[in-house]
């Protein structure tokens, strides 16, 4: 363990003995002391095993790891993605139009704005019905074909912005190479009113290319080659491959190699979102993220929301042995947010090697998982309350709903707050006994049930609130977690911006694909060879 961690290691020994209940009893203003507001989001982090001293030690560590310098290096375009020798500039995509930022002596903001303006023109044409299909039909269905970072961001944000989506426009997301996905997506669609967006940074990803070619064949059953430009557009950094596929580069929306796939929703990869909600609202989404960027760059670490979120996660992962972290949005339109964060956090910080090539001596990213509340409460929350692992949770909720069912909204929020309280307080022996006595149980029955009815409590959580889920608050929320990931990467000394594990899988799948035809499997272990042989027999 790095020597900078030593003071925290000693302090954690004490903190693990603390009872959250007691911390609240000792400080009646704990909620005020441990909450922070920024960019339209409110974070209550009072239900954590921390004191003022803990925060002091954690922020000391962040400073010792040169967090502020590394943050500034990212924003200014230094090549902090060392293994790919690239800057990391998704934050530039949400800079105000008049800003300037130079990469290799060229202002990138004007390029970004030029693409945004093309996205605006195109999306307004589709939305207003002036972009027509080959038989003059208005576009009603848009299919985004992409995977990983070219799928999860558009899919998650379009779902989140459901209530802002233009009536009559349906967004579909085709990602899986499993043919069942394309079958299900295309069934019921009409090629005359369907627009495909082929979204791939590299434009070589096999899953996306196969699906794009299959969609093209499906389209050509009714349309002709000359009609393709009306129905296929591309988002990519690879103009040559786009052209080779047969998409006119006039219908290609570019982005740049300094935008990582999982950070690309702010670029042209966000085209489905711009189509769904319109360019003005897409710009509000960018502005919301920029507001979080400004906060991250300027707030002192002790009051800095992404830093605090990162420090809480780090604290439990590093010193409390927690190996997973639950994301619980109490907002149905954020149903895909846990999956989105799974990629963002696990692909960024799921590494075993430090930035300078040494094996890490500390754990890195935890498993991120979750689903919407209150559904989760009726499924896996049992384990959170009484299971053997400590699993920190982020509850996320909007105070005002985008629907008229106020009674349901009140029940939803009551459940959300009740869960964090119950997890924090638990239920003591005395409380469980009193409850059962009130139900008129015999002393004997109480004795038998007591061990099952006690809840240890002391389970930490954060609660993130927003007034309502809008393009701006969604932008701030996503940027918040991006920066959380960055901060944790700094603490673990990880390059959060490469993904060599993903690359390995891509190469091996290509080899096995050939072997499914040839049957030459001698280079494999007996399991892989056996699986290939069984598949060949069945084909
Ligand atoms: C993201 C990853 C990965 C990537 C996909 C799709 O950070 O690199 O999820 O987004 O593999 O890649 P393409 O956009 O190049 O098709």
Coordinates of C-alpha atoms and ligand atoms in Angstrom, one line a residue:
X1 CA 0.0 0.0 0.0
X2 CA 1.4 3.4 -0.9
X3 CA 2.9 5.3 2.1
X4 CA 0.4 8.2 1.6
X5 CA -2.3 5.8 2.6
X6 CA -0.8 5.1 6.1
X7 CA -2.6 7.8 8.1
X8 CA -5.9 6.7 6.6
X9 CA -5.2 3.1 7.4
X10 CA -4.8 3.8 11.1
X11 CA -7.8 6.1 11.2
X12 CA -10.0 3.5 9.3
X13 CA -9.3 1.1 12.2
X14 CA -11.2 3.5 14.5
X15 CA -13.8 4.5 11.9
X16 CA -14.8 0.8 11.4
X17 CA -15.9 0.8 15.0
X18 CA -18.2 3.8 14.7
X19 CA -22.0 3.5 14.6
X20 CA -23.7 5.7 12.1
X21 CA -26.7 6.1 14.5
X22 CA -24.3 7.4 17.1
X23 CA -22.7 9.9 14.7
X24 CA -26.2 11.3 14.1
X25 CA -27.0 11.4 17.8
X26 CA -23.7 13.2 18.5
X27 CA -24.2 15.9 15.8
X28 CA -27.7 17.1 15.1
X29 CA -26.5 19.2 12.2
X30 CA -24.8 16.3 10.5
X31 CA -27.0 16.6 7.4
X32 CA -25.9 20.3 7.0
X33 CA -22.3 19.5 7.7
X34 CA -22.1 16.7 5.2
X35 CA -24.0 17.9 2.2
X36 CA -23.1 19.9 -0.8
X37 CA -24.9 21.5 -3.7
X38 CA -23.6 22.1 -7.3
X39 CA -24.9 22.4 -10.9
X40 CA -28.5 21.7 -9.8
X41 CA -27.6 18.6 -7.8
X42 CA -27.7 18.1 -4.1
X43 CA -25.5 15.4 -2.4
X44 CA -26.3 14.2 1.1
X45 CA -23.2 12.2 2.2
X46 CA -24.0 12.4 5.9
X47 CA -24.8 8.6 6.2
X48 CA -21.2 7.6 5.8
X49 CA -18.6 6.4 8.3
X50 CA -16.8 9.7 8.3
X51 CA -15.9 12.6 10.6
X52 CA -14.3 16.0 9.8
X53 CA -11.0 14.3 10.5
X54 CA -11.7 11.6 8.0
X55 CA -12.4 14.2 5.3
X56 CA -9.3 16.0 6.2
X57 CA -7.2 12.9 5.8
X58 CA -8.9 11.9 2.6
X59 CA -8.5 15.3 1.0
X60 CA -4.8 15.4 2.2
X61 CA -4.4 12.1 0.3
X62 CA -6.0 13.6 -2.8
X63 CA -3.6 16.6 -2.6
X64 CA -0.6 14.3 -2.0
X65 CA -1.6 12.4 -5.2
X66 CA -1.6 15.8 -7.0
X67 CA -5.3 15.6 -7.8
X68 CA -5.6 19.3 -8.6
X69 CA -2.6 19.3 -10.9
X70 CA -3.8 16.2 -12.7
X71 CA -7.3 17.6 -13.1
X72 CA -6.0 20.8 -14.6
X73 CA -3.8 18.7 -16.9
X74 CA -6.9 16.9 -18.2
X75 CA -8.9 20.1 -18.8
X76 CA -6.0 21.8 -20.5
X77 CA -5.5 19.0 -23.0
X78 CA -2.2 17.4 -21.8
X79 CA -1.7 13.9 -23.1
X80 CA -2.8 12.2 -19.8
X81 CA -3.9 9.0 -21.6
X82 CA -0.3 7.8 -21.5
X83 CA -0.7 4.3 -22.9
X84 CA -2.5 5.7 -26.0
X85 CA -0.6 9.0 -26.0
X86 CA -3.7 11.1 -26.3
X87 CA -5.3 14.0 -24.5
X88 CA -8.6 13.4 -22.7
X89 CA -11.0 16.1 -23.7
X90 CA -14.6 15.1 -23.4
X91 CA -14.9 18.2 -21.2
X92 CA -14.1 20.4 -24.2
X93 CA -17.2 19.1 -26.0
X94 CA -19.3 21.0 -23.4
X95 CA -17.3 24.3 -23.4
X96 CA -19.3 27.4 -24.2
X97 CA -19.2 28.2 -28.0
X98 CA -17.0 31.3 -27.5
X99 CA -14.3 29.5 -25.5
X100 CA -11.0 28.5 -27.0
X101 CA -8.9 25.4 -26.4
X102 CA -5.8 24.6 -28.3
X103 CA -4.6 21.0 -29.1
X104 CA -1.5 20.8 -31.2
X105 CA -1.8 24.6 -31.8
X106 CA -5.3 24.2 -33.2
X107 CA -8.4 25.6 -31.5
X108 CA -10.7 22.6 -31.1
X109 CA -13.7 24.5 -29.8
X110 CA -14.5 25.9 -33.3
X111 CA -14.4 22.4 -34.8
X112 CA -16.7 21.1 -32.0
X113 CA -19.1 23.9 -32.6
X114 CA -19.1 23.3 -36.3
X115 CA -20.1 19.7 -35.8
X116 CA -22.8 20.7 -33.3
X117 CA -24.2 23.1 -35.7
X118 CA -24.4 20.3 -38.4
X119 CA -26.1 18.1 -35.8
X120 CA -28.5 20.9 -35.1
X121 CA -29.4 21.4 -38.8
X122 CA -29.8 17.7 -39.5
X123 CA -31.8 16.9 -36.4
X124 CA -34.2 19.8 -37.0
X125 CA -34.8 18.6 -40.5
X126 CA -35.6 15.1 -39.3
X127 CA -37.8 16.4 -36.4
X128 CA -39.7 18.9 -38.6
X129 CA -40.3 16.2 -41.3
X130 CA -38.3 17.9 -44.0
X131 CA -35.7 15.1 -44.2
X132 CA -37.7 12.5 -46.0
X133 CA -37.2 8.8 -46.8
X134 CA -36.9 7.5 -50.4
X135 CA -40.6 7.4 -50.9
X136 CA -41.1 10.8 -49.4
X137 CA -42.2 9.4 -45.9
X138 CA -41.5 11.4 -42.7
X139 CA -38.9 9.6 -40.5
X140 CA -40.7 8.0 -37.5
X141 CA -38.1 5.5 -36.3
X142 CA -34.4 6.0 -35.7
X143 CA -32.1 3.0 -35.1
X144 CA -28.7 3.7 -33.5
X145 CA -26.4 0.8 -34.4
X146 CA -23.4 0.9 -32.1
X147 CA -22.0 -1.0 -29.1
X148 CA -20.2 -0.1 -25.8
X149 CA -19.6 3.6 -25.6
X150 CA -21.3 4.1 -28.9
X151 CA -24.5 2.6 -27.5
X152 CA -24.8 3.0 -23.7
X153 CA -24.7 6.8 -23.6
X154 CA -27.3 7.4 -26.4
X155 CA -29.5 4.6 -25.0
X156 CA -29.3 5.7 -21.4
X157 CA -29.8 9.4 -22.1
X158 CA -32.7 8.9 -24.6
X159 CA -34.5 6.8 -22.0
X160 CA -33.8 9.4 -19.4
X161 CA -35.2 12.2 -21.6
X162 CA -38.3 10.2 -22.6
X163 CA -40.6 13.0 -21.5
X164 CA -38.7 15.5 -23.6
X165 CA -38.8 13.4 -26.7
X166 CA -40.7 14.6 -29.8
X167 CA -44.0 12.9 -30.2
X168 CA -44.1 10.4 -33.0
X169 CA -40.4 9.8 -33.0
X170 CA -39.2 6.4 -31.8
X171 CA -35.6 5.7 -30.9
X172 CA -34.2 2.1 -31.1
X173 CA -30.8 0.9 -30.0
X174 CA -29.3 -2.1 -31.8
X175 CA -26.0 -3.2 -30.2
X176 CA -25.7 -7.0 -29.7
X177 CA -24.2 -9.2 -32.4
X178 CA -26.7 -11.8 -31.3
X179 CA -29.1 -11.9 -34.2
X180 CA -32.1 -11.9 -31.9
X181 CA -31.4 -8.2 -31.2
X182 CA -31.6 -7.1 -34.9
X183 CA -34.6 -9.4 -35.4
X184 CA -36.5 -7.8 -32.5
X185 CA -35.4 -4.3 -33.4
X186 CA -36.4 -4.4 -37.1
X187 CA -39.6 -6.3 -36.7
X188 CA -42.5 -3.9 -37.1
X189 CA -40.3 -1.2 -38.7
X190 CA -40.9 0.2 -42.1
X191 CA -37.7 0.9 -44.2
X192 CA -39.4 3.8 -45.8
X193 CA -39.7 5.8 -42.5
X194 CA -36.6 4.4 -40.8
X195 CA -33.3 6.2 -40.3
X196 CA -30.2 4.3 -39.3
X197 CA -27.3 5.9 -37.4
X198 CA -24.2 3.7 -37.7
X199 CA -22.2 4.9 -34.6
X200 CA -18.6 3.6 -34.2
X201 CA -15.6 5.6 -33.3
X202 CA -13.3 3.1 -35.1
X203 CA -15.9 2.0 -37.7
X204 CA -14.2 -1.4 -37.5
X205 CA -16.0 -3.0 -34.5
X206 CA -17.2 -6.3 -35.8
X207 CA -20.6 -6.4 -34.0
X208 CA -21.5 -2.9 -35.3
X209 CA -20.3 -3.6 -38.8
X210 CA -22.2 -6.9 -39.0
X211 CA -25.4 -5.3 -37.7
X212 CA -25.0 -2.3 -40.1
X213 CA -24.5 -4.6 -43.1
X214 CA -27.6 -6.6 -42.0
X215 CA -29.6 -3.4 -41.7
X216 CA -28.4 -2.3 -45.1
X217 CA -29.6 -5.6 -46.6
X218 CA -32.9 -5.3 -44.8
X219 CA -33.3 -1.8 -46.2
X220 CA -32.4 -2.9 -49.8
X221 CA -35.3 -5.3 -49.8
X222 CA -37.5 -2.2 -50.5
X223 CA -35.1 0.6 -51.2
X224 CA -32.3 0.9 -53.7
X225 CA -28.6 1.7 -53.4
X226 CA -29.2 5.3 -54.5
X227 CA -31.7 5.7 -51.6
X228 CA -29.1 4.8 -48.9
X229 CA -28.0 8.4 -48.2
X230 CA -31.6 9.2 -47.1
X231 CA -31.6 6.3 -44.6
X232 CA -28.0 5.8 -43.4
X233 CA -25.9 8.3 -41.6
X234 CA -22.7 7.7 -39.6
X235 CA -20.9 8.9 -36.5
X236 CA -17.3 8.1 -36.5
X237 CA -13.6 9.3 -36.5
X238 CA -12.9 7.1 -39.5
X239 CA -14.0 8.8 -42.7
X240 CA -12.3 6.3 -45.0
X241 CA -14.2 3.3 -43.5
X242 CA -17.5 5.2 -43.5
X243 CA -17.1 5.9 -47.2
X244 CA -16.1 2.3 -47.9
X245 CA -19.4 1.2 -46.2
X246 CA -21.2 3.3 -48.7
X247 CA -22.2 6.2 -46.5
X248 CA -21.6 9.6 -48.0
X249 CA -19.2 11.6 -45.9
X250 CA -21.7 14.5 -46.2
X251 CA -23.9 12.3 -44.0
X252 CA -21.1 11.6 -41.5
X253 CA -20.8 13.4 -38.2
X254 CA -17.2 13.3 -37.0
X255 CA -15.6 13.3 -33.6
X256 CA -12.0 13.0 -32.5
X257 CA -9.6 10.5 -31.0
X258 CA -9.3 12.5 -27.8
X259 CA -12.9 11.5 -27.0
X260 CA -13.0 8.1 -25.3
X261 CA -15.9 5.8 -26.2
X262 CA -17.4 5.8 -22.8
X263 CA -17.1 9.6 -22.5
X264 CA -18.5 10.2 -26.0
X265 CA -22.2 11.1 -25.3
X266 CA -21.3 14.8 -25.6
X267 CA -19.9 14.4 -29.1
X268 CA -21.8 13.4 -32.3
X269 CA -22.4 10.1 -30.6
X270 CA -25.1 12.0 -28.9
X271 CA -26.9 12.4 -32.2
X272 CA -29.9 10.2 -31.2
X273 CA -30.4 12.4 -28.1
X274 CA -30.3 15.6 -30.2
X275 CA -32.8 14.0 -32.6
X276 CA -35.0 13.0 -29.7
X277 CA -35.0 16.3 -27.7
X278 CA -33.9 18.9 -30.2
X279 CA -30.6 20.8 -30.4
X280 CA -31.6 23.5 -27.9
X281 CA -32.2 20.9 -25.2
X282 CA -29.1 19.0 -26.3
X283 CA -27.2 22.2 -25.7
X284 CA -28.8 22.4 -22.2
X285 CA -27.5 18.9 -21.6
X286 CA -24.0 20.1 -22.5
X287 CA -24.4 23.2 -20.3
X288 CA -25.4 21.1 -17.3
X289 CA -22.3 19.1 -17.7
X290 CA -20.2 22.2 -18.1
X291 CA -21.7 23.6 -14.9
X292 CA -20.4 20.5 -13.1
X293 CA -17.0 20.9 -14.8
X294 CA -16.7 24.4 -13.5
X295 CA -17.6 23.3 -10.0
X296 CA -15.1 20.4 -10.2
X297 CA -12.4 22.8 -11.4
X298 CA -13.0 25.5 -8.8
X299 CA -14.6 24.2 -5.6
X300 CA -12.2 23.4 -2.7
X301 CA -11.8 19.6 -2.4
X302 CA -13.7 19.6 0.9
X303 CA -16.8 21.0 -0.9
X304 CA -16.3 19.5 -4.3
X305 CA -19.1 17.1 -5.2
X306 CA -17.2 14.7 -7.6
X307 CA -14.3 14.6 -5.2
X308 CA -16.4 13.8 -2.2
X309 CA -18.3 11.1 -4.1
X310 CA -15.0 9.6 -5.2
X311 CA -13.5 9.8 -1.7
X312 CA -16.5 8.0 -0.2
X313 CA -16.2 5.2 -2.7
X314 CA -12.5 5.0 -2.2
X315 CA -12.8 4.9 1.6
X316 CA -15.0 1.8 1.6
X317 CA -13.2 0.0 -1.2
X318 CA -9.8 0.6 0.3
X319 CA -10.4 0.3 4.0
X320 CA -13.7 -1.5 4.6
X321 CA -13.3 -4.3 2.2
X322 CA -16.4 -3.5 0.1
X323 CA -16.1 -5.0 -3.3
X324 CA -19.3 -3.7 -4.9
X325 CA -21.2 -0.4 -5.1
X326 CA -24.9 -0.2 -5.8
X327 CA -26.5 2.5 -7.9
X328 CA -30.2 2.9 -7.0
X329 CA -32.0 5.5 -9.1
X330 CA -35.5 6.1 -7.7
X331 CA -36.6 7.4 -11.1
X332 CA -37.8 5.0 -13.7
X333 CA -36.4 7.0 -16.6
X334 CA -32.9 6.5 -15.2
X335 CA -33.3 2.7 -15.5
X336 CA -30.2 2.4 -17.7
X337 CA -28.1 4.6 -15.6
X338 CA -26.6 1.7 -13.5
X339 CA -25.5 -0.1 -16.8
X340 CA -24.1 3.2 -18.1
X341 CA -22.0 3.6 -14.9
X342 CA -21.0 0.0 -15.0
X343 CA -19.0 0.8 -18.2
X344 CA -17.9 4.2 -17.1
X345 CA -16.4 3.0 -13.8
X346 CA -15.5 -0.6 -14.5
X347 CA -13.9 0.0 -17.9
X348 CA -12.1 3.0 -16.6
X349 CA -10.7 1.9 -13.3
X350 CA -11.0 -1.9 -13.5
X351 CA -7.2 -2.2 -13.9
X352 CA -4.4 -4.0 -12.1
X353 CA -1.5 -1.8 -13.3
X354 CA -0.5 1.7 -12.3
X355 CA 0.1 4.5 -14.8
X356 CA 3.8 3.8 -14.6
X357 CA 3.4 0.1 -15.3
X358 CA 3.7 -1.3 -11.8
X359 CA 1.4 -3.9 -10.4
X360 CA -1.1 -2.2 -8.1
X361 CA -0.8 -3.0 -4.5
X362 CA -4.3 -1.8 -3.7
X363 CA -7.8 -2.9 -4.9
X364 CA -9.2 -0.8 -7.8
X365 CA -12.7 -0.3 -9.1
X366 CA -15.5 -2.1 -7.3
X367 CA -18.2 -4.0 -9.2
X368 CA -20.9 -1.4 -10.1
X369 CA -24.5 -2.7 -10.2
X370 CA -28.0 -1.7 -9.6
X371 CA -31.5 -1.1 -10.9
X372 CA -34.4 1.2 -10.2
X373 CA -36.2 1.6 -6.9
X374 CA -38.5 0.7 -5.5
X375 CA -38.3 -2.6 -7.6
X376 CA -34.9 -3.5 -6.1
X377 CA -36.4 -3.4 -2.6
X378 CA -38.6 -6.4 -3.5
X379 CA -35.6 -8.3 -5.0
X380 CA -32.1 -7.9 -3.6
X381 CA -32.3 -5.3 -0.9
X382 CA -32.6 -8.1 1.7
X383 CA -28.9 -8.8 1.2
X384 CA -28.1 -5.1 1.7
X385 CA -29.9 -5.1 5.0
X386 CA -28.9 -8.4 6.5
X387 CA -26.3 -9.9 4.2
X388 CA -22.6 -10.3 5.1
X389 CA -21.1 -7.7 2.8
X390 CA -20.9 -4.0 3.2
X391 CA -22.2 -2.5 0.0
X392 CA -22.3 1.3 -0.2
X393 CA -25.2 2.7 -2.2
X394 CA -25.9 5.9 -4.2
X395 CA -29.7 6.7 -4.1
X396 CA -30.7 9.1 -6.8
X397 CA -34.0 10.9 -7.0
X398 CA -35.8 13.9 -8.5
X399 CA -38.0 15.9 -6.2
X400 CA -40.5 16.8 -8.8
X401 CA -41.8 14.1 -11.2
X402 CA -42.6 14.6 -14.9
X403 CA -46.0 12.9 -14.5
X404 CA -49.2 13.8 -12.8
X405 CA -49.3 10.8 -10.4
X406 CA -48.3 12.6 -7.2
X407 CA -49.5 9.9 -4.8
X408 CA -47.1 7.5 -6.5
X409 CA -44.3 10.0 -6.5
X410 CA -44.7 10.5 -2.7
X411 CA -44.6 6.8 -2.1
X412 CA -41.5 6.4 -4.3
X413 CA -39.6 9.1 -2.4
X414 CA -40.8 7.8 1.0
X415 CA -39.4 4.4 0.0
X416 CA -36.1 5.9 -1.1
X417 CA -35.5 7.9 2.1
X418 CA -36.8 5.0 4.3
X419 CA -34.2 2.6 2.7
X420 CA -31.3 4.8 3.5
X421 CA -32.5 5.4 7.0
X422 CA -33.2 1.7 7.7
X423 CA -29.8 0.8 6.3
X424 CA -28.1 3.4 8.4
X425 CA -30.1 2.7 11.7
X426 CA -30.8 -1.0 11.5
X427 CA -33.0 -2.4 14.2
X428 CA -31.6 -3.1 17.6
X429 CA -32.5 -6.1 19.9
X430 CA -34.6 -3.8 22.1
X431 CA -36.5 -2.3 19.1
X432 CA -37.2 -5.7 17.6
X433 CA -38.5 -7.0 20.9
X434 CA -40.8 -4.0 21.4
X435 CA -42.2 -4.5 17.9
X436 CA -42.9 -8.1 18.5
X437 CA -44.4 -7.4 21.9
X438 CA -46.7 -4.9 20.3
X439 CA -47.9 -7.6 17.9
X440 CA -48.9 -9.7 20.9
X441 CA -46.3 -12.5 20.4
X442 CA -45.4 -14.8 23.3
X443 CA -42.1 -14.5 25.0
X444 CA -41.1 -17.8 23.6
X445 CA -41.8 -16.9 20.0
X446 CA -40.1 -13.5 20.4
X447 CA -37.0 -15.4 21.7
X448 CA -37.0 -17.7 18.6
X449 CA -37.5 -14.9 16.1
X450 CA -35.3 -12.3 17.6
X451 CA -32.0 -13.2 15.8
X452 CA -33.9 -12.9 12.5
X453 CA -35.6 -9.6 13.3
X454 CA -32.4 -7.7 14.3
X455 CA -30.9 -5.6 11.5
X456 CA -27.2 -4.6 12.1
X457 CA -27.6 -1.2 10.2
X458 CA -24.5 0.9 9.9
X459 CA -24.7 0.5 6.1
X460 CA -23.5 3.7 4.3
X461 CA -25.2 5.5 1.5
X462 CA -25.2 8.8 -0.4
X463 CA -28.4 10.4 -1.6
X464 CA -28.3 12.6 -4.7
X465 CA -31.3 14.8 -5.3
X466 CA -32.3 17.1 -8.2
X467 CA -35.3 19.3 -8.5
X468 CA -36.4 17.4 -11.6
X469 CA -34.7 15.3 -14.3
X470 CA -34.1 17.7 -17.2
X471 CA -31.4 17.8 -19.9
X472 CA -29.3 20.1 -17.7
X473 CA -29.5 18.0 -14.5
X474 CA -28.9 14.8 -16.5
X475 CA -25.8 16.5 -18.0
X476 CA -24.6 17.4 -14.5
X477 CA -25.3 14.0 -13.2
X478 CA -23.3 12.2 -15.9
X479 CA -20.4 14.7 -15.6
X480 CA -20.4 14.2 -11.8
X481 CA -19.7 10.5 -12.2
X482 CA -17.2 11.0 -15.0
X483 CA -15.2 13.2 -12.6
X484 CA -15.7 10.8 -9.7
X485 CA -14.1 8.1 -11.9
X486 CA -11.2 10.5 -12.8
X487 CA -10.6 11.3 -9.1
X488 CA -10.5 7.6 -8.1
X489 CA -8.1 6.9 -11.0
X490 CA -5.8 9.5 -9.6
X491 CA -6.0 8.0 -6.1
X492 CA -5.2 4.6 -7.4
X493 CA -2.7 6.0 -9.9
X494 CA -4.5 4.3 -12.8
X495 CA -4.8 5.5 -16.4
X496 CA -8.7 5.6 -16.5
X497 CA -8.8 6.2 -20.2
X498 CA -7.5 3.1 -21.9
X499 CA -9.2 -0.3 -22.2
X500 CA -6.7 -3.0 -23.2
X501 CA -8.9 -5.7 -21.7
X502 CA -11.6 -4.9 -24.3
X503 CA -9.1 -5.0 -27.1
X504 CA -7.9 -8.6 -26.2
X505 CA -11.5 -10.0 -26.4
X506 CA -11.9 -8.4 -29.9
X507 CA -8.7 -10.1 -31.2
X508 CA -9.5 -13.6 -29.7
X509 CA -13.1 -13.6 -31.1
X510 CA -11.7 -12.9 -34.6
X511 CA -9.5 -16.0 -34.3
X512 CA -12.3 -18.3 -33.0
X513 CA -14.6 -17.1 -35.7
X514 CA -12.2 -18.5 -38.3
X515 CA -11.8 -21.8 -36.3
X516 CA -15.6 -22.3 -36.2
X517 CA -15.2 -22.7 -40.0
X518 CA -11.9 -24.6 -40.2
X519 CA -12.1 -26.6 -37.0
X520 CA -8.4 -26.1 -36.4
X521 CA -8.4 -25.8 -32.6
X522 CA -5.1 -27.3 -31.6
X523 CA -3.9 -24.0 -30.1
X524 CA -6.7 -24.0 -27.5
X525 CA -7.2 -25.5 -24.1
X526 CA -9.5 -28.5 -24.1
X527 CA -12.5 -26.4 -22.8
X528 CA -12.4 -23.9 -25.6
X529 CA -11.6 -26.5 -28.2
X530 CA -14.5 -28.7 -26.9
X531 CA -16.9 -25.8 -27.1
X532 CA -15.9 -25.0 -30.7
X533 CA -16.3 -28.7 -31.7
X534 CA -19.8 -28.9 -30.1
X535 CA -20.8 -25.8 -32.0
X536 CA -19.4 -27.1 -35.3
X537 CA -21.4 -30.3 -34.8
X538 CA -24.6 -28.3 -34.2
X539 CA -24.2 -26.0 -37.2
Ligands
LIG1 C1 -15.3 2.6 -24.6 C2 -14.7 1.4 -25.2 C3 -15.7 0.5 -26.0 C4 -16.1 1.1 -27.3 C5 -16.8 0.0 -28.1 C6 -17.2 0.5 -29.5 O1 -14.7 3.4 -24.0 O2 -13.6 1.7 -25.9 O3 -16.9 0.3 -25.2 O4 -16.9 2.2 -27.2 O5 -15.9 -1.1 -28.3 O6 -16.2 1.0 -30.2 P1 -16.4 1.7 -31.6 O7 -17.2 3.0 -31.2 O8 -15.1 2.0 -32.1 O9 -17.3 0.9 -32.4

